[in-house]
Amino acid sequence: MNISFRINGTNKNVDIKPGELLYDVLKSIGISSVKKACETSSCGVCTVLLDGRPIASCSYLAAKAHGHEITTIEGVSREAEILGSLMNSEGAIQCGFCTPGFMLTVIAMKRELQNPDEQAIKNYLVSNLCRCSGYEGQLRAVKLYMEVPQ
Amino acid sequence: MDIREYCRPKSIEEAYELLCSEGAAIIGGGAFLNLGDRQLSKAVDIGDLDLSFIKEDESRVEIGAASTLRDIELNDITRQAFEGVLSKTAASIMGVQLRNVATLGGTIYGKYGFSDMITTLLALNAQVELYKAGAMSLESYLNREHEKDIILKVSIEKEVTKVFYEGVRKTGTDFSMLNAAAAMVDGEFRLCIGSRPGRAKLAKGAMNFLNGIDSAKGSAGIAAILASEELTFGTDARASDTYRKELCKTLVRHCVTEVLE
Amino acid sequence: MKEVNKSIPKKEGLGLSFGKPAYTDDLAPRDSLIVKVLRSPFAFARIKDIRTEAAEKLEGIKCVLTYRNVPRNIVTRAGQGYPEPSPHDKFIFDKYVRYIGDEVAAVAAENEAAALEALKLIEVDYEILEPVLDYEKAVDHPSVIHPEKEAHEMFPIGYKPERNIAAEYHMSFGDMEEALDKCEYVVTERYYTQAQNHTAMETHTSLAYVDLQGRLTIVSSTQTPFHARRIAAEALGLPIEQIRVIKPRIGGGYGGKQSLHGEFITALTALRTGRPAKLVYTREEVFEASYTRHPMRIDVTIGADRDANIKAIDMKVLSNTGAYGEHALTVFMVAGSKTLPLYNKAEAVSFGGTVVYTNTTPAGAFRGYGAIQGNFALESTIDILAENIGIDPMEFRTRNMIKEGESSPVFRIMGEGTEGVDMVMESCKLDYCMKRAMELSGWKDKSKRRRQNGKKIKGIGGAIAMQGSGIPCIDMGSAVLKLNDGGFFNLMIGATDIGTGSDTILAQIAAETLGVSTDKIAVYSSDTDLTPFDCGAYASSTTYVSGNAVQKAAMKMKAQIEAAAADRLGLLTEESEFDGEAIWAKDRSKSISLKELSTELYYSYKQKQLLVCGSYCGEISPPPFMAGFAEIEIDIETGKIDLVDYTAVVDCGVTINPKLALIQVEGGLVQGIGMTLYEDVKRTEEGRLLTNDFIKYKIPTRKEINKLTVEFAESYEPTGPHGAKSVGEIGIDTPPAAIANAIYNAVGVRFTKLPITPEDVLLALKKKAFDMD
Ligand SMILES: Cc1cc2nc3c(=O)[nH]c(=O)nc-3n(C[C@H](O)[C@H](O)[C@H](O)COP(=O)(O)OP(=O)(O)OC[C@H]3O[C@@H](n4cnc5c(N)ncnc54)[C@H](O)[C@@H]3O)c2cc1C
Ligand code: FES
Ligand code: FES
């Protein structure tokens, strides 16, 4: 079947199999930033934004994305640059495999929540797992990022 | 998932027709369907059927089946009505990525044992409206055989004066090892335990006891024992039956105490 | 120090955060065949017959591999020094399948759907054998897991496959009986630890293709590219010169990628089909069919005299290596060798035990490498003993623990699979770590009283730990440093950055030594064709071993630059001095900038390439040390344990990059916390793993991590590069004992089995008829 959606600001038309997952379709159109680590909506590594909201692309039918706007880290380069630099200064990018999905979730959070406290930040990011960092470095970077003027 | 045909019907009638063909299923958020190695002849997406709404009038709150858990968490109506218990229950489930996708319809239809939402809704004495079978209480719906139908919405009468939900999880993204909700609905006490790990059930004996007494004193402890004895508990990778039984006492005590306050 | 002890952001950090193609799967050519593995549904079985014709005929199938059509060379997949201390007990495919998840066959197809379809078409007749699932019953079980005649040890490791024994070892010094007799206080306790899974976010991935010259290239998420090359050559029966292994960026390892995984299969597929082939494990495969931490049963006896001096320590271990013996002996030995020296004044010490085969997922290397298991047992027992004596457990530790300038006989006796090396602690700030951690955590106040708040009780507990810095006299690292025109350098290292930031810190070490800034060093790691040998990222070796190699290379380079400049300036070599920018005559009479010199060297004056190599193999392995304190809060109605704060004070020598060192410790702590409280492993009676996805196997989320308080001791290791030791593993060791001790201090219940779940706590509290009032 054919679907069309916007990806990082450009319109895209692709032929997909009806059961195909968004993750696989994004890979097939050459988006390398989206990674997969669990296939069960449990880890947040495959996060993309659907109309600005974080979803797990590993468990989302591509067909459902028809008519919607998908954003990956490539589509938020200014924010990613700022957040990525803060993360890197904190040493919070270890293996980096969780990082793009994590950063997208943080970017969506910043757009969605006003002055979240630490608990609210953790609630928002809870299903973004990271096995390397122990989370504290990420939190330090996120707190700094939340202070950056929009 | 192996899907032969993906359909986006424009009307509920059409959706139902599609659903009736062999091997067809409704797609809500699709998050749970994805976990199984399912083969569908037709995937019937209900995204275009205007089933994503949350509204209220004087007497009830209605939530469309295509509303996501995140909608329920954030919507002003669900945050305010029933002491915000629907919003709180939704917020306790996994992370935003899942809640942005998982729908109320998928939650109810799945009748998942671990469900937190079902526990709360059952305590609130929610009604489910199906396209074919019509409206019925969630309790009767849960007891029915699985039948092909479309869940349209869930409604809850504003007869609830007090309600409390609690679940115990190992980590922030785990299923509850046990969850419980209690509510005072139209003067009647309702008490529901889920994730036993079997499907959520009303603890009728404990409810009868609570409804029959005049004084609240000490009743939470008794209700806890009654509930833990009348319900069955199982063992799975998360917890043993023995532990669940103990948790049941704790959670019932908390819920009843909160509601009687 | 200009470039070290400085938090320079990781060189590749930003690139990774933007999701640039970097990991093995990202690098696979578009036309790569997709490889899928058929795995055993039985814990133990013999394949009577296997029929693959239907699968082979399926459209899009390019290759089907079974034990019938692959080379039969027995190897160990453990990435370790050679000859390996692990038994050779693994064929690429075998007639026997030894755990649920073991490889039966593999298919390579044009696409994933075809590959999965083909798997379904392979018919296998199994003779189901009685599995050995309980490791306490494995020795002399009627079922022999490795009956094959080819299975062997490379040197004596106590290998007795006919008894299901993968390795055995015993050591002792002093007279145990006599020492215990002298002890006023003796405690014996038994502990159990579980088969924790690494859960690196990138699942095990390998890609193989045949290059233009007909050589096999393997790109793999591996921690040990050089060992991978050697082992792949052995298993495939190929001359080693036919193989190149490339390690791209790795999405987390923690030891899980220190053993080979899909490399044999993708390599064979590429060789047979001439097409690139990739195998990306599913999460389920990682859980069921990669590696786990070795589950252990540890019996500890410690005796102390009337004055609270530890006189005797006895540790007996039964370790479960699962179906194959990767790292069997060495992980088990480290349970003793990296814990027992902590209390170096004991007169009698004995350590020993057995590593057994069972029909469960193989165990392998995992951060901590036995030390975390041993530490749980030892450091829990220390608290019990202190209580019996009636002494504050931290005072007890401080009195008995190893100090700077001291040694332990254990260092000499126990190495990894071999004898150890004698060493004196030239840097050991354990006493400072202890004092500071007590201050930071508020131990003095908090330990005195049980603090209660409604239905919640708080407690605090602590433990100390040590690790190593590489495997002395065995593991070698090396570095090539090349000067380029324009005055910048290439640092080529075999050392394997698996996310740790070692590329950056090794560049910092080179820069510091040369006196240049770190951005003048372009780093490349690791590729067996292009970078010099390095044992790989394990045993906390990279900073110390590879770092020393880099330092040596950089010193040589500095000398060559000075010599070339002296020649150019008409000086004697000794008269020139490189200050990072320019080379000066020592009397400051003349100079030439490095930029000028290097450009002339390549284009205009006595042209030649400056290129040096440094390699290093440690003669000792200076341990990093730490003290860790856990403050917890127990909900006595649910048994839930909340971690309030974890304090760690670490002596890892000079931190080359403090922020990266900090994250190493924090990440290690959280993995240790996960093992202690959340990461439960459940199997069915048939041996099928139930906890085989992230829905059921729960690693800590950020909600569980309330607060980590980490500091470093000021410390300088004279044998380390610019004073550094290692920091990769030490963080993981203390949480099990510290948390178990904290729980005990809170509610008076001693847990000796991991993980400690809410269920365990609540049921134990109930049993104890714990009374709030
Ligand atoms: C990793 C993970 C963790 C989770 N953790 C929790 C948790 O802790 N607590 C909790 O309560 N829940 C949890 N859930 C479940 C989640 O809340 C939803 O219940 C679940 O995802 C189903 O919603 P869905 O929209 O994705 O359903 P789908 O996957 O779309 O559908 C599920 C089933 O319902 C049917 N269906 C969907 N909509 C309708 C309809 N309108 N009418 C009739 N049939 C319909 C489908 O055909 C299918 O059979 C979890 C889910 C996942 C994937
Ligand atoms: S890969 Fe999608 S949530 Fe883990
Ligand atoms: S940085 Fe490796 S998983 Fe997060």
CSV table of C-alpha atoms in Angstrom, one decimal, chain B residues 3 32 46 75 97 107 137 188 204 216 224 245:
chain,number,residue,atom,x,y,z
B,3,ILE,CA,-1.2,-7.9,7.7
B,32,PHE,CA,-0.1,-4.5,22.1
B,46,ILE,CA,-10.5,3.2,13.7
B,75,ASN,CA,-7.3,16.1,29.5
B,97,GLN,CA,5.9,6.8,24.1
B,107,THR,CA,-7.0,-1.6,26.8
B,137,SER,CA,-21.3,-2.6,32.5
B,188,GLU,CA,-22.1,1.7,47.4
B,204,LYS,CA,-17.6,-8.9,46.3
B,216,ALA,CA,-15.7,2.5,59.4
B,224,ALA,CA,-8.3,-6.6,53.4
B,245,LYS,CA,-2.0,-12.2,48.5
